[in-house]
Amino acid sequence: MSDGSKQTVADVMSRPVVTAVSGETVAEAASRMRERHVGSVVVVDGDVPVGILTERDLVRLSADGADPSTDRVADWMTPDPDSVPSDADAAAAFTSLAERGYRHIPVVDDKVLVGLVSMRDLMRIAAIQPADTIASDIPRGLEGVAVAETTIGDVRGFEGFYHYRQYDAVELAEKRTLEDAWYLLFDGELPTLDERNRFLDEVRPLREIPAALAPVLPEIARLGTDAPPLDLLRTTVSLMAAALGFRPSLDVDRVELRADGLRVCAVVPTLLASIHRLQRGLQPIPPHPELPYAANYLYMLNDKVPLPEHARAIEQYLISTIDHGFNASTFTARVITSTGADLGAAVVGAIGALSGPLHGGAPSRALAMLDAIGTPEQAEAYLREQVSSGQRLMGFGHRVYKTDDPRSVMLRGIAERLGGEQVEFAKQVERTAVDVLGELKPGRRLYTNVEFYAGVVMSTCGLPREMFTPTFASSRMVGWCAHVLEQAADNRLIRPSASYVGPPPPQPVPEI
Ligand code: ACO
């Protein structure tokens, strides 16, 4: 099977083909694509292909603000698609697909659909270098491009749904503890009561700051008194991985890599609380042996056992932010792991990616926006002015969600449960902002994302603003490490290509 040039399309094509009919709705066809894990459906009339509907068409539909539950497949499919016969040479079919910019092509013999062949099938089996031919085909920001297979979780942007393993993430946040979700991501299953207790015993001692790091922490905090705590966490985690001798993921087995992951996830809340206190000239508070993750985190920050409702609200927020598809920081962690680097390197890179305002740096900015608005009466004028002048409203919009972000819905509920003036004001601003965005940015489908109510919930529970993004980082650390484990278990170097668009080379190098 290694000599792709000798293979025919019949050797690599998928069958039976997932099909649709032109009269059904796009939502029906999209749901079949999702169930069957395919990126396209062939639209047929009997056995004869009459069109093809791909993920790209779904992205176009969303960008146009159309409604998949009423629009028909016929409205969005590419009619009369090109096809290849099953006896065509696989390498020639690859070149032809690449030249025409297709990702999928129906395989047709005597007008009858017999299979479907994808770019991915051909690249894998025909072992052909694709870089030059398909680089221009990739959407900016890799939007909608599936770059890996994962069993950790996924996000369904059109439905406003995301999951960890096979469970609804919001339901997990409602019914389980953070440690249960952590166990689920690391070990693949939800723990029983016994397993939960054993896991708590396993991670409890790992919350202590390693002896080698403890004396350095005050120095780090002193050097960065006004630095964002996330930046200091980045430095501290890097140092800790070196001090504890984390070895390249390429050289260690899963047991050792899992132990490194547990160590980092367990100690990050302690590091964050210590950094925060040291920056204020306060003594770090050691972990409380009786308290679980979230309550212990609040305890170490404030030197006070938190109210149960505050601890639970923060725990739910933390569970809901553990993982979220192939977001920028998770992708970063996987890219670094794909080089065989150690787990410390992967999560330090991920912290860097998360620190940007377009990713994890928004919740404090969302609260700053509420402050800047000041009163409900000023909301509309302020928001209009911002959007009209090209500014982005922090806490709104999402690359994948084109409807309500389920995390934002859950956090709004938590904020309402906690009560207070801020939540009513935030809800008013949300309604106005959605209207303003709908009017000034029609068709973009901009709603609140996780960050908008996260700020409200965290501040109500007594977390200072500068700790919002670091708190997000502490739970996302669990997701990053789960992805590191998955990447290392079945690794291939992630090394894409770019389209060179500069002056044509080679040009003579000028002498000086
Ligand atoms: N306010 C105003 N307009 C917006 C916003 C927003 N928050 N978000 C997107 N838009 C507009 C853009 O201006 C653009 O309009 P145009 O077509 O007229 O140019 C259109 O919507 C599409 O925007 P993109 O930048 O292509 O959307 P993308 O998917 O790349 O961005 C992102 C997603 C970065 C989250 C964006 O919505 C944003 O900047 N939001 C504000 C920052 C924020 O809340 N970040 C936290 C994200 S959640 C997380 O990472 C955990």
Coordinates of C-alpha atoms and ligand atoms in Angstrom, one line a residue:
M1 CA 0.0 0.0 0.0
S2 CA 3.0 2.4 0.2
D3 CA 3.3 3.1 -3.5
G4 CA 0.4 5.5 -4.0
S5 CA 1.0 6.0 -7.7
K6 CA 0.0 2.4 -8.4
Q7 CA -3.3 2.7 -6.5
T8 CA -6.6 3.5 -8.0
V9 CA -9.4 5.7 -6.6
A10 CA -11.4 2.5 -5.8
D11 CA -8.6 1.5 -3.3
V12 CA -8.9 4.7 -1.3
M13 CA -12.5 5.9 -1.7
S14 CA -15.1 5.8 1.1
R15 CA -18.3 3.9 0.7
P16 CA -21.2 3.7 1.3
V17 CA -21.4 7.5 0.7
V18 CA -23.4 9.7 3.1
T19 CA -26.0 11.3 0.8
A20 CA -28.7 13.9 1.0
V21 CA -31.6 14.9 -1.3
S22 CA -31.9 18.5 -2.6
G23 CA -35.3 19.1 -1.0
E24 CA -34.3 18.4 2.6
T25 CA -33.2 21.2 4.9
V26 CA -29.5 22.1 5.4
A27 CA -29.9 21.4 9.2
E28 CA -31.0 17.8 8.4
A29 CA -28.1 17.2 6.1
A30 CA -25.6 18.9 8.6
S31 CA -26.9 16.7 11.4
R32 CA -26.2 13.6 9.2
M33 CA -22.7 14.9 8.5
R34 CA -22.0 15.2 12.1
E35 CA -23.4 11.9 13.1
R36 CA -21.4 10.1 10.4
H37 CA -18.3 12.3 11.0
V38 CA -18.0 13.4 7.4
G39 CA -17.1 16.7 5.9
S40 CA -19.6 16.5 3.0
V41 CA -22.7 14.8 1.7
V42 CA -23.3 14.0 -2.0
V43 CA -26.8 15.1 -3.1
V44 CA -28.4 12.4 -5.2
D45 CA -31.4 11.9 -7.4
G46 CA -31.8 8.1 -7.1
D47 CA -28.2 6.8 -7.6
V48 CA -27.1 9.8 -9.7
P49 CA -25.2 12.6 -8.0
V50 CA -26.7 16.0 -8.7
G51 CA -24.7 18.1 -6.2
I52 CA -22.4 18.2 -3.2
L53 CA -22.8 20.0 0.1
T54 CA -19.6 20.5 2.2
E55 CA -18.7 22.1 5.5
R56 CA -17.5 25.1 3.6
D57 CA -21.1 25.6 2.4
L58 CA -22.2 25.5 6.0
V59 CA -19.7 28.2 6.9
R60 CA -21.0 30.3 3.9
L61 CA -24.6 29.8 5.1
S62 CA -23.7 30.9 8.6
A63 CA -21.7 34.0 7.3
D64 CA -24.8 35.0 5.3
G65 CA -27.0 34.8 8.4
A66 CA -29.2 32.2 6.7
D67 CA -31.3 29.7 8.7
P68 CA -30.3 26.1 8.2
S69 CA -33.6 24.8 9.6
T70 CA -35.5 26.3 6.7
D71 CA -33.0 26.7 3.8
R72 CA -32.9 23.7 1.5
V73 CA -29.8 21.7 0.5
A74 CA -30.5 22.8 -3.1
D75 CA -30.0 26.4 -2.2
W76 CA -26.4 25.8 -0.8
M77 CA -25.0 22.8 -2.6
T78 CA -22.6 23.0 -5.6
P79 CA -24.7 21.5 -8.4
D80 CA -23.4 19.1 -11.0
P81 CA -20.1 18.4 -9.2
D82 CA -17.1 17.1 -11.0
S83 CA -16.4 13.4 -10.4
V84 CA -13.8 10.8 -10.9
P85 CA -14.2 7.2 -12.1
S86 CA -13.2 4.5 -9.7
D87 CA -10.4 3.1 -11.9
A88 CA -8.6 6.5 -12.1
D89 CA -5.1 6.6 -10.8
A90 CA -5.0 7.9 -7.1
A91 CA -2.1 10.2 -7.7
A92 CA -3.7 11.7 -10.8
A93 CA -6.9 12.2 -8.9
F94 CA -5.0 14.0 -6.1
T95 CA -3.5 16.4 -8.5
S96 CA -6.8 17.1 -10.2
L97 CA -8.5 17.7 -6.8
A98 CA -5.7 20.0 -5.7
E99 CA -5.8 22.0 -8.9
R100 CA -9.5 22.5 -8.7
G101 CA -9.4 23.3 -5.0
Y102 CA -11.8 20.5 -4.0
R103 CA -11.6 18.6 -0.7
H104 CA -14.1 15.9 -1.7
I105 CA -15.1 14.5 -5.0
P106 CA -17.8 11.9 -5.9
V107 CA -16.6 8.7 -7.5
V108 CA -19.0 7.8 -10.4
D109 CA -19.1 4.9 -12.7
D110 CA -21.7 4.9 -15.6
K111 CA -23.4 8.0 -14.0
V112 CA -24.0 6.0 -10.8
L113 CA -22.5 7.1 -7.4
V114 CA -20.2 4.4 -6.1
G115 CA -18.0 6.2 -3.6
L116 CA -16.5 9.5 -2.3
V117 CA -12.9 10.3 -2.2
S118 CA -11.4 13.0 -0.1
M119 CA -8.2 15.0 -0.2
R120 CA -7.3 13.5 3.1
D121 CA -7.7 9.9 1.9
L122 CA -5.5 10.6 -1.1
M123 CA -2.9 12.5 0.9
R124 CA -2.7 9.7 3.5
I125 CA -2.5 6.8 1.0
A126 CA -0.8 8.4 -2.0
A127 CA 1.9 9.9 0.2
I128 CA 2.1 13.0 -2.0
Q129 CA 3.5 16.3 -0.8
P130 CA 0.6 18.7 -0.8
A131 CA 2.1 22.0 0.4
D132 CA 2.2 24.1 -2.8
T133 CA -1.0 22.9 -4.2
I134 CA -3.4 23.3 -1.3
A135 CA -1.9 26.1 0.9
S136 CA -4.1 28.7 -0.9
D137 CA -7.2 26.6 -0.2
I138 CA -6.9 27.0 3.6
P139 CA -9.2 29.7 5.2
R140 CA -7.7 32.5 7.1
G141 CA -7.2 31.7 10.8
L142 CA -7.7 28.0 9.9
E143 CA -11.4 28.6 10.4
G144 CA -13.3 25.3 10.2
V145 CA -10.2 23.3 9.4
A146 CA -10.1 20.0 11.3
V147 CA -6.4 19.5 12.1
A148 CA -6.6 16.4 14.3
E149 CA -8.8 13.7 15.6
T150 CA -9.7 13.8 19.3
T151 CA -11.8 11.9 21.8
I152 CA -11.5 14.7 24.4
G153 CA -14.4 16.8 23.3
D154 CA -15.9 19.1 20.7
V155 CA -17.9 22.2 20.1
R156 CA -21.0 22.4 17.9
G157 CA -21.1 26.1 17.0
F158 CA -24.5 26.1 15.3
E159 CA -26.3 24.3 18.1
G160 CA -24.6 26.1 21.0
F161 CA -23.4 22.8 22.5
Y162 CA -20.0 21.5 23.6
H163 CA -19.0 18.3 25.4
Y164 CA -16.2 16.6 27.3
R165 CA -15.8 13.0 26.1
Q166 CA -19.5 11.9 25.6
Y167 CA -21.0 14.2 28.2
D168 CA -22.6 17.6 27.9
A169 CA -20.1 19.9 29.5
V170 CA -22.8 22.2 31.1
E171 CA -24.5 19.2 32.6
L172 CA -21.2 18.0 34.0
A173 CA -20.7 21.5 35.5
E174 CA -24.2 21.2 37.1
K175 CA -23.8 17.6 38.4
R176 CA -20.2 16.9 39.1
T177 CA -17.1 18.2 40.8
L178 CA -14.0 19.7 39.1
E179 CA -11.9 16.8 40.2
D180 CA -14.5 14.4 38.5
A181 CA -14.2 16.4 35.2
W182 CA -10.4 16.4 35.6
Y183 CA -10.4 12.6 36.0
L184 CA -12.7 12.2 33.0
L185 CA -10.3 14.2 30.8
F186 CA -7.2 12.5 32.0
D187 CA -8.4 8.9 32.3
G188 CA -11.3 8.8 29.9
E189 CA -14.2 8.0 32.3
L190 CA -16.1 9.6 35.1
P191 CA -14.9 8.3 38.5
T192 CA -17.0 6.2 40.9
L193 CA -17.1 7.4 44.5
D194 CA -14.1 5.2 45.3
E195 CA -12.2 6.4 42.3
R196 CA -13.0 10.0 43.1
N197 CA -11.6 9.5 46.7
R198 CA -8.5 7.8 45.4
F199 CA -8.0 10.6 42.9
L200 CA -8.4 13.3 45.6
D201 CA -5.8 11.4 47.7
E202 CA -3.5 11.3 44.7
V203 CA -3.6 15.0 43.8
R204 CA -3.8 16.5 47.4
P205 CA 0.0 16.3 48.1
L206 CA 0.7 17.6 44.6
R207 CA -0.9 21.0 45.5
E208 CA 2.2 21.9 47.6
I209 CA 4.7 24.2 45.9
P210 CA 7.9 22.1 45.2
A211 CA 10.7 22.7 47.7
A212 CA 13.0 23.9 44.9
L213 CA 10.6 26.5 43.7
A214 CA 9.4 27.9 47.1
P215 CA 12.4 30.2 47.7
V216 CA 12.3 31.6 44.2
L217 CA 8.7 32.6 44.2
P218 CA 9.1 35.8 46.3
E219 CA 11.9 36.9 43.9
I220 CA 9.7 36.3 40.9
A221 CA 6.9 38.3 42.5
R222 CA 9.3 41.1 43.5
L223 CA 10.6 41.5 40.0
G224 CA 7.1 41.7 38.6
T225 CA 5.1 43.6 41.2
D226 CA 2.9 45.1 38.6
A227 CA 3.1 42.3 36.0
P228 CA 0.0 40.4 35.0
P229 CA -0.1 37.3 37.3
L230 CA -0.5 35.1 34.2
D231 CA 2.9 36.3 33.0
L232 CA 4.5 35.3 36.3
L233 CA 2.7 32.0 36.2
R234 CA 4.2 31.4 32.8
T235 CA 7.7 32.0 34.2
T236 CA 7.0 29.9 37.3
V237 CA 5.6 26.9 35.5
S238 CA 8.6 27.0 33.1
L239 CA 11.0 27.0 36.1
M240 CA 9.1 24.3 37.9
A241 CA 9.2 21.9 34.9
A242 CA 12.9 22.4 34.7
A243 CA 13.4 22.0 38.5
L244 CA 11.4 18.8 38.6
G245 CA 13.2 17.5 35.6
F246 CA 10.2 17.0 33.2
R247 CA 11.5 14.9 30.3
P248 CA 10.7 15.2 26.6
S249 CA 7.3 13.7 25.9
L250 CA 9.0 11.7 23.1
D251 CA 11.2 9.9 25.7
V252 CA 8.6 9.1 28.4
D253 CA 5.6 6.7 28.8
R254 CA 2.1 7.7 29.5
V255 CA 2.4 7.1 33.2
E256 CA 5.3 9.6 33.5
L257 CA 3.6 12.1 31.3
R258 CA 0.3 11.8 33.2
A259 CA 2.2 12.3 36.5
D260 CA 3.7 15.5 35.1
G261 CA 0.3 16.7 34.0
L262 CA -1.2 16.0 37.5
R263 CA 1.6 17.8 39.2
V264 CA 1.1 20.9 37.1
C265 CA -2.7 21.0 37.3
A266 CA -2.6 20.4 41.0
V267 CA 0.0 23.1 41.8
V268 CA -1.2 25.9 39.5
P269 CA -3.9 27.2 41.9
T270 CA -1.3 27.3 44.7
L271 CA 1.2 29.1 42.5
L272 CA -1.4 31.7 41.4
A273 CA -2.7 32.4 44.9
S274 CA 0.9 32.7 46.1
I275 CA 1.9 35.0 43.3
H276 CA -1.1 37.2 43.9
R277 CA -0.4 37.5 47.6
L278 CA 3.3 38.0 47.2
Q279 CA 2.7 40.8 44.7
R280 CA 0.7 42.5 47.5
G281 CA 3.4 41.9 50.2
L282 CA 1.3 39.1 51.8
Q283 CA 2.5 35.7 52.9
P284 CA 1.4 32.7 50.7
I285 CA -1.2 30.5 52.3
P286 CA -0.6 26.7 52.0
P287 CA -3.3 24.5 50.6
H288 CA -6.1 23.5 53.0
P289 CA -6.1 19.7 53.2
E290 CA -9.9 19.4 53.7
L291 CA -11.0 21.6 50.8
P292 CA -11.5 20.6 47.2
Y293 CA -10.0 22.4 44.3
A294 CA -12.2 25.5 43.9
A295 CA -12.8 26.2 47.6
N296 CA -9.1 25.7 48.3
Y297 CA -8.2 28.2 45.6
L298 CA -10.4 30.9 47.1
Y299 CA -9.1 30.0 50.5
M300 CA -5.5 30.4 49.5
L301 CA -6.2 33.7 47.8
N302 CA -8.1 35.3 50.7
D303 CA -6.9 33.3 53.7
K304 CA -10.6 32.6 54.5
V305 CA -12.7 29.6 53.9
P306 CA -15.2 30.8 51.2
L307 CA -19.0 30.7 51.3
P308 CA -20.2 27.4 49.9
E309 CA -22.2 29.2 47.2
H310 CA -19.1 31.1 46.1
A311 CA -17.0 28.0 46.0
R312 CA -19.6 26.2 44.0
A313 CA -20.1 29.1 41.5
I314 CA -16.3 29.2 40.9
E315 CA -16.1 25.4 40.6
Q316 CA -18.9 25.5 38.0
Y317 CA -17.1 28.2 36.1
L318 CA -13.8 26.2 36.2
I319 CA -15.5 23.0 35.0
S320 CA -17.1 24.8 32.1
T321 CA -13.8 26.2 30.9
I322 CA -11.6 23.1 31.2
D323 CA -11.7 22.4 27.4
H324 CA -13.2 23.9 24.3
G325 CA -12.3 22.2 21.1
F326 CA -9.2 23.2 19.2
N327 CA -8.9 26.7 20.5
A328 CA -5.7 28.7 20.0
S329 CA -4.0 27.7 23.3
T330 CA -5.0 24.0 23.0
F331 CA -3.7 23.9 19.5
T332 CA -0.4 25.6 20.7
A333 CA 0.0 22.9 23.4
R334 CA -0.5 20.2 20.8
V335 CA 1.9 21.7 18.3
I336 CA 4.6 21.9 21.0
T337 CA 3.9 18.3 22.1
S338 CA 4.1 17.2 18.5
T339 CA 7.8 18.2 18.5
G340 CA 8.4 15.7 21.4
A341 CA 9.0 18.6 23.9
D342 CA 8.2 18.1 27.6
L343 CA 4.8 18.9 29.1
G344 CA 6.1 22.0 30.8
A345 CA 7.1 23.5 27.4
A346 CA 3.6 22.7 26.0
V347 CA 1.7 24.3 28.8
V348 CA 4.0 27.4 29.0
G349 CA 3.3 28.0 25.3
A350 CA -0.4 27.5 25.9
I351 CA -0.4 30.1 28.7
G352 CA 1.2 32.5 26.3
A353 CA -1.5 31.9 23.7
L354 CA -4.3 32.3 26.3
S355 CA -2.9 35.6 27.5
G356 CA -4.1 37.5 24.4
P357 CA -7.3 39.5 24.6
L358 CA -8.8 37.7 21.6
H359 CA -8.6 34.5 23.6
G360 CA -8.5 34.5 27.4
G361 CA -7.7 38.1 28.2
A362 CA -11.3 39.4 27.9
P363 CA -13.2 39.0 31.2
S364 CA -11.5 41.8 33.0
R365 CA -12.0 43.9 29.8
A366 CA -15.7 43.0 29.8
L367 CA -16.0 44.3 33.3
A368 CA -14.0 47.4 32.4
M369 CA -16.6 48.0 29.6
L370 CA -19.4 47.8 32.1
D371 CA -17.6 50.3 34.3
A372 CA -17.1 52.6 31.3
I373 CA -20.8 52.4 30.4
G374 CA -21.6 53.3 34.0
T375 CA -25.4 53.4 33.9
P376 CA -28.1 51.5 31.9
E377 CA -29.2 54.8 30.2
Q378 CA -25.7 55.3 28.7
A379 CA -25.4 51.7 27.3
E380 CA -26.8 52.2 23.9
A381 CA -24.9 55.3 23.0
Y382 CA -21.7 53.9 24.3
L383 CA -22.1 50.5 22.5
R384 CA -23.1 52.2 19.2
E385 CA -20.1 54.5 19.4
Q386 CA -17.7 51.6 20.1
V387 CA -19.0 49.4 17.3
S388 CA -19.3 52.3 14.8
S389 CA -15.7 53.3 15.4
G390 CA -14.5 49.7 14.7
Q391 CA -13.9 48.7 18.3
R392 CA -14.8 45.2 19.5
L393 CA -17.2 44.7 22.4
M394 CA -15.3 42.5 24.8
G395 CA -17.2 39.4 25.8
F396 CA -19.1 39.2 22.5
G397 CA -18.5 37.1 19.4
H398 CA -17.0 33.7 18.9
R399 CA -15.2 31.9 16.2
V400 CA -17.3 28.8 16.5
Y401 CA -20.5 29.8 18.2
K402 CA -23.0 31.4 15.9
T403 CA -25.7 31.3 18.5
D404 CA -25.7 31.7 22.3
D405 CA -22.4 30.4 23.9
P406 CA -23.7 27.7 26.3
R407 CA -21.1 28.7 28.9
S408 CA -22.4 32.3 28.8
V409 CA -26.0 31.0 29.3
M410 CA -24.8 28.9 32.3
L411 CA -22.8 31.7 33.8
R412 CA -25.7 34.1 33.4
G413 CA -27.8 31.6 35.5
I414 CA -25.0 31.4 38.1
A415 CA -24.8 35.2 38.2
E416 CA -28.5 35.4 38.7
R417 CA -28.3 32.8 41.5
L418 CA -25.6 34.8 43.3
G419 CA -27.7 38.0 42.8
G420 CA -26.5 41.6 43.2
E421 CA -26.8 44.8 41.2
Q422 CA -24.1 44.0 38.7
V423 CA -25.9 41.1 37.2
E424 CA -29.0 43.1 36.4
F425 CA -26.9 45.8 34.8
A426 CA -24.9 43.2 32.8
K427 CA -28.1 41.6 31.5
Q428 CA -29.3 45.0 30.3
V429 CA -26.0 45.7 28.6
E430 CA -26.1 42.3 27.0
R431 CA -29.5 42.9 25.5
T432 CA -28.6 46.3 24.2
A433 CA -25.2 45.0 22.8
V434 CA -26.9 42.1 21.0
D435 CA -29.4 44.6 19.4
V436 CA -26.6 47.0 18.5
L437 CA -24.4 44.3 17.0
G438 CA -27.4 42.9 15.1
E439 CA -28.0 46.3 13.6
L440 CA -24.5 47.4 12.9
K441 CA -22.9 44.0 12.1
P442 CA -25.8 42.2 10.5
G443 CA -25.4 38.6 9.7
R444 CA -22.3 38.1 11.9
R445 CA -24.3 36.4 14.7
L446 CA -22.6 38.1 17.6
Y447 CA -23.7 37.1 21.1
T448 CA -22.1 37.0 24.5
N449 CA -19.2 34.5 24.9
V450 CA -18.0 32.9 28.0
E451 CA -16.0 35.9 29.1
F452 CA -18.9 38.4 29.6
Y453 CA -20.6 36.8 32.6
A454 CA -17.4 35.1 33.8
G455 CA -16.2 38.5 35.0
V456 CA -19.5 39.2 36.8
V457 CA -19.5 35.8 38.5
M458 CA -15.8 36.0 39.5
S459 CA -16.0 39.5 40.9
T460 CA -19.2 38.6 42.9
C461 CA -17.3 35.7 44.4
G462 CA -14.5 38.0 45.5
L463 CA -11.9 37.3 42.9
P464 CA -9.9 40.4 41.9
R465 CA -9.9 41.4 38.2
E466 CA -6.3 40.7 37.6
M467 CA -6.9 37.1 38.6
F468 CA -9.7 36.5 36.1
T469 CA -7.6 35.2 33.2
P470 CA -5.2 33.3 35.5
T471 CA -8.2 31.6 37.1
F472 CA -9.3 30.6 33.6
A473 CA -5.8 29.3 32.9
S474 CA -5.9 27.1 36.0
S475 CA -8.9 25.0 34.7
R476 CA -7.8 25.1 31.1
M477 CA -4.5 23.6 32.3
V478 CA -6.5 20.4 32.8
G479 CA -7.7 20.5 29.2
W480 CA -4.2 21.3 27.8
C481 CA -2.6 18.4 29.7
A482 CA -5.3 16.0 28.5
H483 CA -4.5 17.2 24.9
V484 CA -0.8 16.7 25.6
L485 CA -1.4 13.1 26.7
E486 CA -3.6 12.5 23.6
Q487 CA -1.1 14.1 21.2
A488 CA 1.8 12.2 22.7
A489 CA 0.0 8.9 22.5
D490 CA -0.4 9.0 18.8
N491 CA 2.1 11.6 17.7
R492 CA 3.1 13.1 14.3
L493 CA 5.0 16.4 14.0
I494 CA 2.6 19.2 13.2
R495 CA 4.3 21.1 10.5
P496 CA 2.1 22.9 8.1
S497 CA 3.1 25.2 5.2
A498 CA 2.5 28.8 4.2
S499 CA 1.9 30.4 0.8
Y500 CA 4.8 32.7 0.0
V501 CA 3.4 35.9 -1.4
G502 CA 6.5 38.2 -1.4
P503 CA 8.6 39.3 -4.4
P504 CA 9.4 36.4 -6.7
P505 CA 12.7 34.7 -5.7
P506 CA 15.6 34.4 -6.5
Q507 CA 16.6 38.0 -6.9
P508 CA 20.2 39.0 -6.9
V509 CA 21.5 39.9 -3.5
P510 CA 22.5 43.6 -3.7
E511 CA 26.2 44.3 -2.9
I512 CA 27.0 47.1 -0.4
Ligands
ACO1 N1 -17.6 43.4 18.7 C1 -17.9 44.0 17.5 N2 -17.7 43.4 16.3 C2 -17.3 42.1 16.3 C3 -17.0 41.4 17.5 C4 -17.2 42.1 18.7 N3 -16.9 41.6 19.9 N4 -16.6 40.2 17.2 C5 -16.6 40.1 15.9 N5 -17.0 41.2 15.3 C6 -17.2 41.5 13.9 C7 -15.9 41.9 13.3 O1 -15.6 43.2 13.3 C8 -16.1 41.4 11.9 O2 -16.9 42.4 11.2 P1 -16.6 42.7 9.7 O3 -17.2 41.5 8.9 O4 -17.4 44.0 9.5 O5 -15.2 42.8 9.5 C9 -17.0 40.1 12.0 O6 -17.7 40.3 13.3 C10 -16.3 38.8 12.1 O7 -15.2 39.0 13.0 P2 -13.9 38.1 13.0 O8 -12.7 38.8 13.6 O9 -13.7 37.5 11.6 O10 -14.3 36.9 13.9 P3 -13.3 35.9 14.5 O11 -14.0 34.6 14.5 O12 -12.0 35.9 14.0 O13 -13.2 36.4 16.0 C11 -13.3 36.8 18.3 C12 -13.7 35.8 17.2 C13 -11.8 37.0 18.3 C14 -13.7 36.1 19.7 C15 -14.1 38.1 18.2 O14 -15.5 37.9 18.2 C16 -13.7 39.1 19.2 O15 -12.7 39.9 19.0 N6 -14.4 39.3 20.3 C17 -14.1 40.2 21.4 C18 -13.0 39.6 22.3 C19 -13.5 38.5 23.2 O16 -14.6 38.5 23.7 N7 -12.6 37.5 23.4 C20 -12.9 36.3 24.1 C21 -13.2 35.1 23.2 S1 -13.8 33.7 24.1 C22 -12.4 32.8 24.5 O17 -11.5 32.8 23.8 C23 -12.5 32.0 25.7

